mmCIF file of C-alpha atoms in Angstrom:
data_model
loop_
_atom_site.group_PDB
_atom_site.id
_atom_site.type_symbol
_atom_site.label_atom_id
_atom_site.label_comp_id
_atom_site.label_asym_id
_atom_site.label_seq_id
_atom_site.Cartn_x
_atom_site.Cartn_y
_atom_site.Cartn_z
ATOM 1 C CA MET A 1 -238.768 40.812 -49.525
ATOM 2 C CA SER A 2 -239.090 43.930 -51.698
ATOM 3 C CA GLU A 3 -241.992 46.296 -51.177
ATOM 4 C CA LEU A 4 -244.200 47.704 -53.904
ATOM 5 C CA THR A 5 -243.572 51.198 -52.533
ATOM 6 C CA ASN A 6 -239.968 51.158 -53.816
ATOM 7 C CA GLU A 7 -239.395 54.181 -56.039
ATOM 8 C CA LEU A 8 -236.864 54.488 -58.834
ATOM 9 C CA PHE A 9 -236.081 57.996 -59.991
ATOM 10 C CA GLY A 10 -233.357 59.787 -61.897
ATOM 11 C CA VAL A 11 -230.393 58.015 -63.441
ATOM 12 C CA VAL A 12 -230.361 54.235 -62.955
ATOM 13 C CA PRO A 13 -227.227 53.035 -64.750
ATOM 14 C CA ILE A 14 -226.474 49.550 -66.007
ATOM 15 C CA ILE A 15 -223.523 47.940 -64.229
ATOM 16 C CA PRO A 16 -221.172 46.247 -66.726
ATOM 17 C CA THR A 17 -219.919 42.776 -65.914
ATOM 18 C CA PRO A 18 -216.171 42.947 -65.215
ATOM 19 C CA PHE A 19 -214.062 39.957 -66.198
ATOM 20 C CA THR A 20 -210.637 38.618 -65.308
ATOM 21 C CA GLU A 21 -208.041 37.757 -67.948
ATOM 22 C CA ASN A 22 -209.593 34.291 -68.348
ATOM 23 C CA GLU A 23 -213.091 35.776 -68.707
ATOM 24 C CA GLU A 24 -214.345 34.806 -65.251
ATOM 25 C CA ILE A 25 -216.502 37.279 -63.331
ATOM 26 C CA ASP A 26 -214.315 39.612 -61.280
ATOM 27 C CA GLU A 27 -216.281 40.053 -58.061
ATOM 28 C CA ASP A 28 -213.847 42.551 -56.532
ATOM 29 C CA ALA A 29 -214.104 44.746 -59.624
ATOM 30 C CA LEU A 30 -217.897 44.467 -59.462
ATOM 31 C CA ARG A 31 -217.817 45.763 -55.901
ATOM 32 C CA SER A 32 -215.693 48.697 -57.091
ATOM 33 C CA LEU A 33 -218.321 49.511 -59.713
ATOM 34 C CA ILE A 34 -221.021 49.590 -57.026
ATOM 35 C CA ASP A 35 -218.864 51.912 -54.912
ATOM 36 C CA PHE A 36 -218.303 54.138 -57.949
ATOM 37 C CA ALA A 37 -222.058 54.463 -58.489
ATOM 38 C CA ILE A 38 -222.635 55.357 -54.846
ATOM 39 C CA ALA A 39 -219.820 57.920 -54.879
ATOM 40 C CA GLY A 40 -221.428 59.545 -57.931
ATOM 41 C CA GLY A 41 -224.718 60.106 -56.115
ATOM 42 C CA ILE A 42 -226.579 57.306 -57.896
ATOM 43 C CA LYS A 43 -229.551 55.894 -55.964
ATOM 44 C CA ALA A 44 -230.211 52.685 -57.939
ATOM 45 C CA VAL A 45 -228.395 50.467 -60.442
ATOM 46 C CA CYS A 46 -229.441 47.646 -62.752
ATOM 47 C CA LEU A 47 -227.706 44.375 -63.673
ATOM 48 C CA PRO A 48 -227.192 42.116 -65.551
ATOM 49 C CA ALA A 49 -228.735 43.807 -68.607
ATOM 50 C CA TYR A 50 -227.694 44.160 -72.254
ATOM 51 C CA ALA A 51 -224.888 46.534 -71.215
ATOM 52 C CA SER A 52 -223.822 43.868 -68.672
ATOM 53 C CA GLU A 53 -223.424 41.228 -71.426
ATOM 54 C CA PHE A 54 -226.220 39.237 -69.775
ATOM 55 C CA TYR A 55 -226.539 37.173 -72.952
ATOM 56 C CA LYS A 56 -223.020 35.798 -72.347
ATOM 57 C CA LEU A 57 -223.664 34.791 -68.729
ATOM 58 C CA THR A 58 -224.992 31.493 -67.438
ATOM 59 C CA ASP A 59 -228.132 31.639 -65.306
ATOM 60 C CA ASP A 60 -226.004 30.934 -62.229
ATOM 61 C CA GLU A 61 -223.696 33.816 -63.146
ATOM 62 C CA LYS A 62 -226.643 36.168 -63.591
ATOM 63 C CA LEU A 63 -227.717 35.400 -60.049
ATOM 64 C CA GLN A 64 -224.110 35.641 -58.861
ATOM 65 C CA VAL A 65 -223.684 39.267 -59.958
ATOM 66 C CA VAL A 66 -227.000 40.246 -58.353
ATOM 67 C CA ARG A 67 -226.021 38.611 -55.062
ATOM 68 C CA VAL A 68 -222.643 40.358 -55.026
ATOM 69 C CA ALA A 69 -224.266 43.708 -55.816
ATOM 70 C CA VAL A 70 -226.975 43.343 -53.151
ATOM 71 C CA GLN A 71 -224.521 42.254 -50.481
ATOM 72 C CA HIS A 72 -221.993 44.979 -51.250
ATOM 73 C CA ALA A 73 -224.557 47.761 -51.661
ATOM 74 C CA ALA A 74 -225.948 46.839 -48.247
ATOM 75 C CA GLY A 75 -228.887 49.191 -48.674
ATOM 76 C CA ARG A 76 -226.803 52.145 -49.855
ATOM 77 C CA LEU A 77 -228.597 52.044 -53.202
ATOM 78 C CA LYS A 78 -231.361 49.985 -54.771
ATOM 79 C CA ILE A 79 -230.577 46.955 -56.916
ATOM 80 C CA VAL A 80 -232.679 46.311 -60.020
ATOM 81 C CA ALA A 81 -232.133 42.668 -60.971
ATOM 82 C CA GLN A 82 -232.565 41.904 -64.670
ATOM 83 C CA SER A 83 -234.086 38.453 -65.126
ATOM 84 C CA ASN A 84 -234.103 38.051 -68.894
ATOM 85 C CA HIS A 85 -234.726 34.747 -70.630
ATOM 86 C CA PRO A 86 -236.780 33.835 -73.709
ATOM 87 C CA SER A 87 -238.236 30.923 -71.725
ATOM 88 C CA LEU A 88 -240.913 32.111 -69.288
ATOM 89 C CA LYS A 89 -240.231 29.160 -66.993
ATOM 90 C CA VAL A 90 -236.532 30.046 -66.704
ATOM 91 C CA ALA A 91 -237.196 33.794 -66.402
ATOM 92 C CA ILE A 92 -239.571 33.180 -63.473
ATOM 93 C CA LYS A 93 -237.070 30.925 -61.735
ATOM 94 C CA LEU A 94 -234.364 33.551 -62.117
ATOM 95 C CA ALA A 95 -236.641 36.375 -60.946
ATOM 96 C CA GLN A 96 -237.699 34.494 -57.832
ATOM 97 C CA ALA A 97 -234.070 33.734 -57.023
ATOM 98 C CA ASN A 98 -233.206 37.423 -57.449
ATOM 99 C CA VAL A 99 -236.005 38.395 -55.062
ATOM 100 C CA GLU A 100 -234.706 35.832 -52.568
ATOM 101 C CA ALA A 101 -231.226 37.355 -52.980
ATOM 102 C CA GLY A 102 -232.590 40.739 -51.880
ATOM 103 C CA ALA A 103 -233.171 42.644 -55.118
ATOM 104 C CA ASP A 104 -235.364 45.726 -54.667
ATOM 105 C CA VAL A 105 -236.858 45.647 -58.163
ATOM 106 C CA VAL A 106 -236.921 42.951 -60.841
ATOM 107 C CA SER A 107 -236.485 43.859 -64.487
ATOM 108 C CA LEU A 108 -237.444 41.834 -67.558
ATOM 109 C CA ALA A 109 -236.844 42.406 -71.251
ATOM 110 C CA VAL A 110 -239.672 41.554 -73.628
ATOM 111 C CA PRO A 111 -238.508 38.443 -75.560
ATOM 112 C CA ARG A 112 -237.603 39.644 -79.048
ATOM 113 C CA ILE A 113 -235.508 36.822 -80.529
ATOM 114 C CA PHE A 114 -238.358 36.132 -82.959
ATOM 115 C CA SER A 115 -241.447 38.149 -83.789
ATOM 116 C CA LEU A 116 -244.418 37.307 -81.572
ATOM 117 C CA PRO A 117 -247.998 38.667 -81.579
ATOM 118 C CA GLU A 118 -249.031 40.835 -78.650
ATOM 119 C CA ASN A 119 -251.289 38.163 -77.157
ATOM 120 C CA SER A 120 -248.235 35.888 -76.834
ATOM 121 C CA LEU A 121 -246.245 38.685 -75.219
ATOM 122 C CA LYS A 122 -249.186 39.507 -72.945
ATOM 123 C CA GLN A 123 -249.305 35.924 -71.668
ATOM 124 C CA TYR A 124 -245.531 35.873 -71.110
ATOM 125 C CA LEU A 125 -245.400 39.185 -69.238
ATOM 126 C CA SER A 126 -248.574 38.615 -67.230
ATOM 127 C CA GLU A 127 -247.469 35.239 -65.906
ATOM 128 C CA PHE A 128 -244.055 36.669 -65.092
ATOM 129 C CA LEU A 129 -245.567 39.559 -63.123
ATOM 130 C CA GLN A 130 -247.922 37.205 -61.283
ATOM 131 C CA SER A 131 -244.996 34.985 -60.245
ATOM 132 C CA ILE A 132 -243.523 37.749 -58.027
ATOM 133 C CA PRO A 133 -246.641 39.708 -56.998
ATOM 134 C CA ASN A 134 -245.020 41.513 -54.049
ATOM 135 C CA THR A 135 -242.032 42.844 -55.998
ATOM 136 C CA PRO A 136 -242.093 45.920 -58.264
ATOM 137 C CA VAL A 137 -241.198 45.052 -61.846
ATOM 138 C CA LEU A 138 -239.591 47.095 -64.602
ATOM 139 C CA ILE A 139 -240.334 45.893 -68.133
ATOM 140 C CA GLN A 140 -237.866 46.748 -70.873
ATOM 141 C CA ASP A 141 -238.742 46.680 -74.550
ATOM 142 C CA PHE A 142 -235.776 46.880 -76.894
ATOM 143 C CA ASN A 143 -236.967 45.924 -80.355
ATOM 144 C CA PRO A 144 -234.569 47.079 -83.104
ATOM 145 C CA GLY A 145 -236.593 45.192 -85.699
ATOM 146 C CA GLY A 146 -239.930 46.850 -85.031
ATOM 147 C CA SER A 147 -242.160 48.860 -82.711
ATOM 148 C CA SER A 148 -242.342 48.401 -78.965
ATOM 149 C CA ILE A 149 -245.441 47.228 -77.084
ATOM 150 C CA SER A 150 -248.524 49.368 -77.692
ATOM 151 C CA VAL A 151 -250.070 51.917 -75.356
ATOM 152 C CA GLU A 152 -253.248 49.851 -74.960
ATOM 153 C CA PHE A 153 -251.143 46.777 -74.167
ATOM 154 C CA ILE A 154 -249.288 48.720 -71.472
ATOM 155 C CA LYS A 155 -252.524 50.012 -69.930
ATOM 156 C CA GLU A 156 -254.089 46.530 -69.802
ATOM 157 C CA LEU A 157 -250.944 45.042 -68.297
ATOM 158 C CA MET A 158 -250.910 47.737 -65.592
ATOM 159 C CA ASN A 159 -254.603 47.300 -64.758
ATOM 160 C CA GLU A 160 -254.195 43.551 -64.340
ATOM 161 C CA ASN A 161 -250.845 43.576 -62.508
ATOM 162 C CA PRO A 162 -250.318 46.075 -59.656
ATOM 163 C CA ASN A 163 -246.588 45.282 -59.492
ATOM 164 C CA PHE A 164 -245.967 46.513 -63.057
ATOM 165 C CA LYS A 165 -244.403 49.768 -61.893
ATOM 166 C CA TYR A 166 -241.833 50.805 -64.500
ATOM 167 C CA LEU A 167 -241.306 50.681 -68.251
ATOM 168 C CA LYS A 168 -238.065 51.245 -70.143
ATOM 169 C CA LEU A 169 -238.281 51.979 -73.869
ATOM 170 C CA GLU A 170 -235.379 52.410 -76.280
ATOM 171 C CA GLU A 171 -236.424 53.940 -79.563
ATOM 172 C CA PRO A 172 -236.056 57.226 -81.434
ATOM 173 C CA LEU A 173 -238.883 59.721 -81.935
ATOM 174 C CA CYS A 174 -240.729 58.287 -78.950
ATOM 175 C CA ALA A 175 -241.917 61.508 -77.298
ATOM 176 C CA PRO A 176 -245.521 61.226 -78.584
ATOM 177 C CA LYS A 177 -245.709 57.621 -77.416
ATOM 178 C CA PHE A 178 -244.321 58.510 -73.988
ATOM 179 C CA GLU A 179 -246.940 61.252 -73.672
ATOM 180 C CA SER A 180 -249.675 58.797 -74.638
ATOM 181 C CA ILE A 181 -248.462 56.239 -72.082
ATOM 182 C CA ILE A 182 -248.397 58.814 -69.294
ATOM 183 C CA LYS A 183 -251.931 59.909 -70.182
ATOM 184 C CA ALA A 184 -253.279 56.363 -70.506
ATOM 185 C CA THR A 185 -251.711 55.132 -67.254
ATOM 186 C CA LYS A 186 -252.239 58.429 -65.396
ATOM 187 C CA GLY A 187 -248.554 58.331 -64.531
ATOM 188 C CA GLN A 188 -248.867 55.101 -62.575
ATOM 189 C CA VAL A 189 -246.155 53.418 -64.676
ATOM 190 C CA GLY A 190 -242.823 55.231 -64.321
ATOM 191 C CA LEU A 191 -241.194 55.679 -67.715
ATOM 192 C CA PHE A 192 -237.460 55.295 -68.240
ATOM 193 C CA GLU A 193 -235.463 56.081 -71.345
ATOM 194 C CA GLY A 194 -232.673 53.735 -72.316
ATOM 195 C CA TRP A 195 -230.271 53.821 -75.256
ATOM 196 C CA GLY A 196 -227.527 55.559 -73.328
ATOM 197 C CA GLY A 197 -229.732 58.478 -72.390
ATOM 198 C CA LEU A 198 -229.445 59.856 -75.926
ATOM 199 C CA TYR A 199 -233.021 61.228 -75.968
ATOM 200 C CA MET A 200 -233.235 62.390 -72.356
ATOM 201 C CA LEU A 201 -233.374 66.149 -72.964
ATOM 202 C CA GLU A 202 -236.386 65.691 -75.239
ATOM 203 C CA LEU A 203 -238.186 63.417 -72.785
ATOM 204 C CA ILE A 204 -237.538 64.996 -69.381
ATOM 205 C CA PRO A 205 -240.050 67.856 -69.939
ATOM 206 C CA ILE A 206 -242.646 65.257 -70.940
ATOM 207 C CA GLY A 207 -242.386 63.629 -67.530
ATOM 208 C CA ILE A 208 -240.147 60.584 -67.714
ATOM 209 C CA GLN A 209 -239.152 59.210 -64.346
ATOM 210 C CA GLY A 210 -235.550 58.576 -65.257
ATOM 211 C CA VAL A 211 -232.836 57.380 -67.584
ATOM 212 C CA MET A 212 -230.929 54.071 -67.743
ATOM 213 C CA PRO A 213 -227.544 54.725 -69.408
ATOM 214 C CA GLY A 214 -224.106 53.177 -68.991
ATOM 215 C CA LEU A 215 -222.367 53.542 -65.648
ATOM 216 C CA ALA A 216 -219.290 55.455 -66.812
ATOM 217 C CA VAL A 217 -221.168 58.723 -67.488
ATOM 218 C CA SER A 218 -224.013 58.186 -65.018
ATOM 219 C CA ASP A 219 -222.925 60.883 -62.555
ATOM 220 C CA ILE A 220 -222.699 63.415 -65.382
ATOM 221 C CA LEU A 221 -226.114 62.464 -66.741
ATOM 222 C CA GLN A 222 -227.596 62.691 -63.241
ATOM 223 C CA ARG A 223 -226.394 66.286 -63.185
ATOM 224 C CA VAL A 224 -227.943 66.869 -66.626
ATOM 225 C CA PHE A 225 -231.200 65.303 -65.431
ATOM 226 C CA ASP A 226 -231.332 67.547 -62.359
ATOM 227 C CA LEU A 227 -230.527 70.695 -64.338
ATOM 228 C CA ARG A 228 -233.195 70.004 -66.945
ATOM 229 C CA ARG A 229 -235.853 69.206 -64.358
ATOM 230 C CA ASN A 230 -234.983 72.389 -62.473
ATOM 231 C CA GLY A 231 -235.433 74.504 -65.591
ATOM 232 C CA GLU A 232 -231.733 75.252 -66.028
ATOM 233 C CA ASP A 233 -231.989 74.269 -69.671
ATOM 234 C CA GLY A 234 -228.931 76.092 -70.978
ATOM 235 C CA LYS A 235 -226.656 74.405 -68.449
ATOM 236 C CA ALA A 236 -228.283 71.039 -69.100
ATOM 237 C CA PHE A 237 -227.756 71.272 -72.863
ATOM 238 C CA ASP A 238 -224.217 72.550 -72.482
ATOM 239 C CA LEU A 239 -223.177 69.684 -70.210
ATOM 240 C CA PHE A 240 -225.019 67.049 -72.251
ATOM 241 C CA GLU A 241 -223.379 68.241 -75.461
ATOM 242 C CA LYS A 242 -219.972 67.629 -73.896
ATOM 243 C CA VAL A 243 -220.574 63.892 -73.404
ATOM 244 C CA MET A 244 -222.968 63.184 -76.290
ATOM 245 C CA PRO A 245 -220.179 62.373 -78.835
ATOM 246 C CA GLN A 246 -218.896 59.570 -76.594
ATOM 247 C CA ILE A 247 -222.395 58.166 -76.046
ATOM 248 C CA PHE A 248 -223.364 58.431 -79.712
ATOM 249 C CA PHE A 249 -220.191 56.796 -81.024
ATOM 250 C CA SER A 250 -220.265 53.881 -78.588
ATOM 251 C CA LEU A 251 -223.927 53.076 -79.292
ATOM 252 C CA GLN A 252 -223.273 52.272 -82.945
ATOM 253 C CA ASN A 253 -222.764 48.652 -81.902
ATOM 254 C CA MET A 254 -223.632 46.930 -78.613
ATOM 255 C CA GLU A 255 -220.295 45.125 -78.462
ATOM 256 C CA LEU A 256 -218.454 48.352 -79.245
ATOM 257 C CA PHE A 257 -220.354 49.890 -76.335
ATOM 258 C CA HIS A 258 -218.899 47.287 -73.949
ATOM 259 C CA TYR A 259 -215.381 48.203 -75.037
ATOM 260 C CA ALA A 260 -215.888 51.982 -74.910
ATOM 261 C CA GLU A 261 -217.718 51.817 -71.564
ATOM 262 C CA LYS A 262 -215.031 49.747 -69.899
ATOM 263 C CA GLU A 263 -212.250 51.864 -71.400
ATOM 264 C CA LEU A 264 -213.854 54.960 -69.882
ATOM 265 C CA LEU A 265 -214.140 53.204 -66.523
ATOM 266 C CA ILE A 266 -210.421 52.409 -66.777
ATOM 267 C CA ALA A 267 -209.729 56.077 -67.516
ATOM 268 C CA ARG A 268 -211.771 56.999 -64.452
ATOM 269 C CA GLY A 269 -209.695 54.674 -62.282
ATOM 270 C CA VAL A 270 -212.413 52.098 -61.596
ATOM 271 C CA LEU A 271 -211.551 49.079 -63.775
ATOM 272 C CA SER A 272 -208.196 47.570 -64.680
ATOM 273 C CA ASN A 273 -209.187 46.055 -68.040
ATOM 274 C CA SER A 274 -211.817 46.316 -70.759
ATOM 275 C CA ILE A 275 -212.247 42.584 -71.329
ATOM 276 C CA ALA A 276 -215.559 41.430 -72.748
ATOM 277 C CA ARG A 277 -216.432 37.786 -73.244
ATOM 278 C CA LYS A 278 -215.945 36.457 -76.743
ATOM 279 C CA ALA A 279 -217.381 36.912 -79.227
ATOM 280 C CA ALA A 280 -216.415 40.514 -78.599
ATOM 281 C CA TYR A 281 -215.860 43.568 -80.754
ATOM 282 C CA ILE A 282 -212.224 43.989 -81.802
ATOM 283 C CA PRO A 283 -211.806 47.713 -82.508
ATOM 284 C CA ASP A 284 -209.547 48.867 -85.313
ATOM 285 C CA PRO A 285 -206.637 51.208 -84.470
ATOM 286 C CA SER A 286 -208.510 54.329 -85.564
ATOM 287 C CA SER A 287 -211.479 53.446 -83.332
ATOM 288 C CA VAL A 288 -209.166 52.783 -80.380
ATOM 289 C CA SER A 289 -207.574 56.184 -80.875
ATOM 290 C CA TYR A 290 -210.910 57.968 -81.279
ATOM 291 C CA ILE A 291 -212.397 56.335 -78.185
ATOM 292 C CA LYS A 292 -209.387 57.502 -76.168
ATOM 293 C CA GLU A 293 -209.963 61.010 -77.490
ATOM 294 C CA LEU A 294 -213.674 60.919 -76.632
ATOM 295 C CA ASN A 295 -212.978 59.520 -73.175
ATOM 296 C CA GLN A 296 -210.422 62.238 -72.508
ATOM 297 C CA ARG A 297 -213.056 64.829 -73.304
ATOM 298 C CA VAL A 298 -215.301 63.233 -70.667
ATOM 299 C CA LEU A 299 -212.468 63.441 -68.142
ATOM 300 C CA ASP A 300 -212.001 67.106 -69.013
ATOM 301 C CA VAL A 301 -215.670 67.751 -68.193
ATOM 302 C CA LEU A 302 -215.298 66.012 -64.833
ATOM 303 C CA ASN A 303 -212.430 68.304 -63.933
ATOM 304 C CA ASP A 304 -214.178 71.479 -65.083
ATOM 305 C CA GLU A 305 -215.535 73.328 -62.051
ATOM 306 C CA THR A 306 -218.085 75.057 -64.312
ATOM 307 C CA TYR A 307 -220.375 72.036 -64.161
ATOM 308 C CA ALA A 308 -220.428 71.619 -60.373
ATOM 309 C CA LEU A 309 -220.135 67.858 -60.449
ATOM 310 C CA ARG A 310 -219.808 65.970 -57.189
ATOM 311 C CA PRO A 311 -216.227 66.048 -55.844
ATOM 312 C CA SER A 312 -216.213 62.242 -55.654
ATOM 313 C CA ALA A 313 -216.805 62.096 -59.400
ATOM 314 C CA VAL A 314 -213.743 64.128 -60.320
ATOM 315 C CA VAL A 315 -210.726 62.252 -61.633
ATOM 316 C CA GLU A 316 -207.235 63.490 -60.925
ATOM 317 C CA LEU A 317 -205.177 63.311 -64.109
#
């Protein structure tokens, strides 16, 4: 069973779900993705989340990818098991199964299919946390249609649930809110920035605990994270600016992100296809060409000795 002392820090990428030609989960490819994360110096990964197409997986398949990841990682990195479901009953069942499978941390997205008042969300999250009291939990709030959970809500949830250890928010102009959360919780809830890591340079000086981007650029962003935390700001900005166009373009649409992410993993020699389950984004020829151009620029960064990336992360062209 997981221990509440587990610590997540730095870049915790989302592992995409690889599929075969007939859209079945490709377990061998999933193992390759775990190996890729380890080779890039990553200490923890998360799946199946939005960037894993969790919303296209059955509940059995969600558990399947966690089991494969836990077994293949074999303690070499931590596994954060996303247990999303709009039904609390189903989310609890999935979370408990993920804990039984050996997940180190359980993650849950706030249900945002329809607008709900905070007291409804409080009941949902509290009962979820209480269902796995000995496992650290990361709560994610991705709410494109409105604001994320309030600072007071977060503080109350932390005070009532010792296993509420991490919070991932994905919204622009969130630095003041992050500062308020850190002050209100006295840093007891580790804050993670999502949305591809797009706002990480703004938030690292504030004291975020990490970033949860896509896997394909995770080793590069880990280097950016380390540089920024060490006060090497010029180097951090320079490296981040090299990969930001690829991140920014792909995040225009979640389904486009799946395609661009998997295409970059193909370019890096990790995946053999960029198949996403239908309904999937079908890119137009100009987008296909531009993504190839952006991905090539990422490869160029990996092969540039200026940035001192890990040797295992370098791709031979």
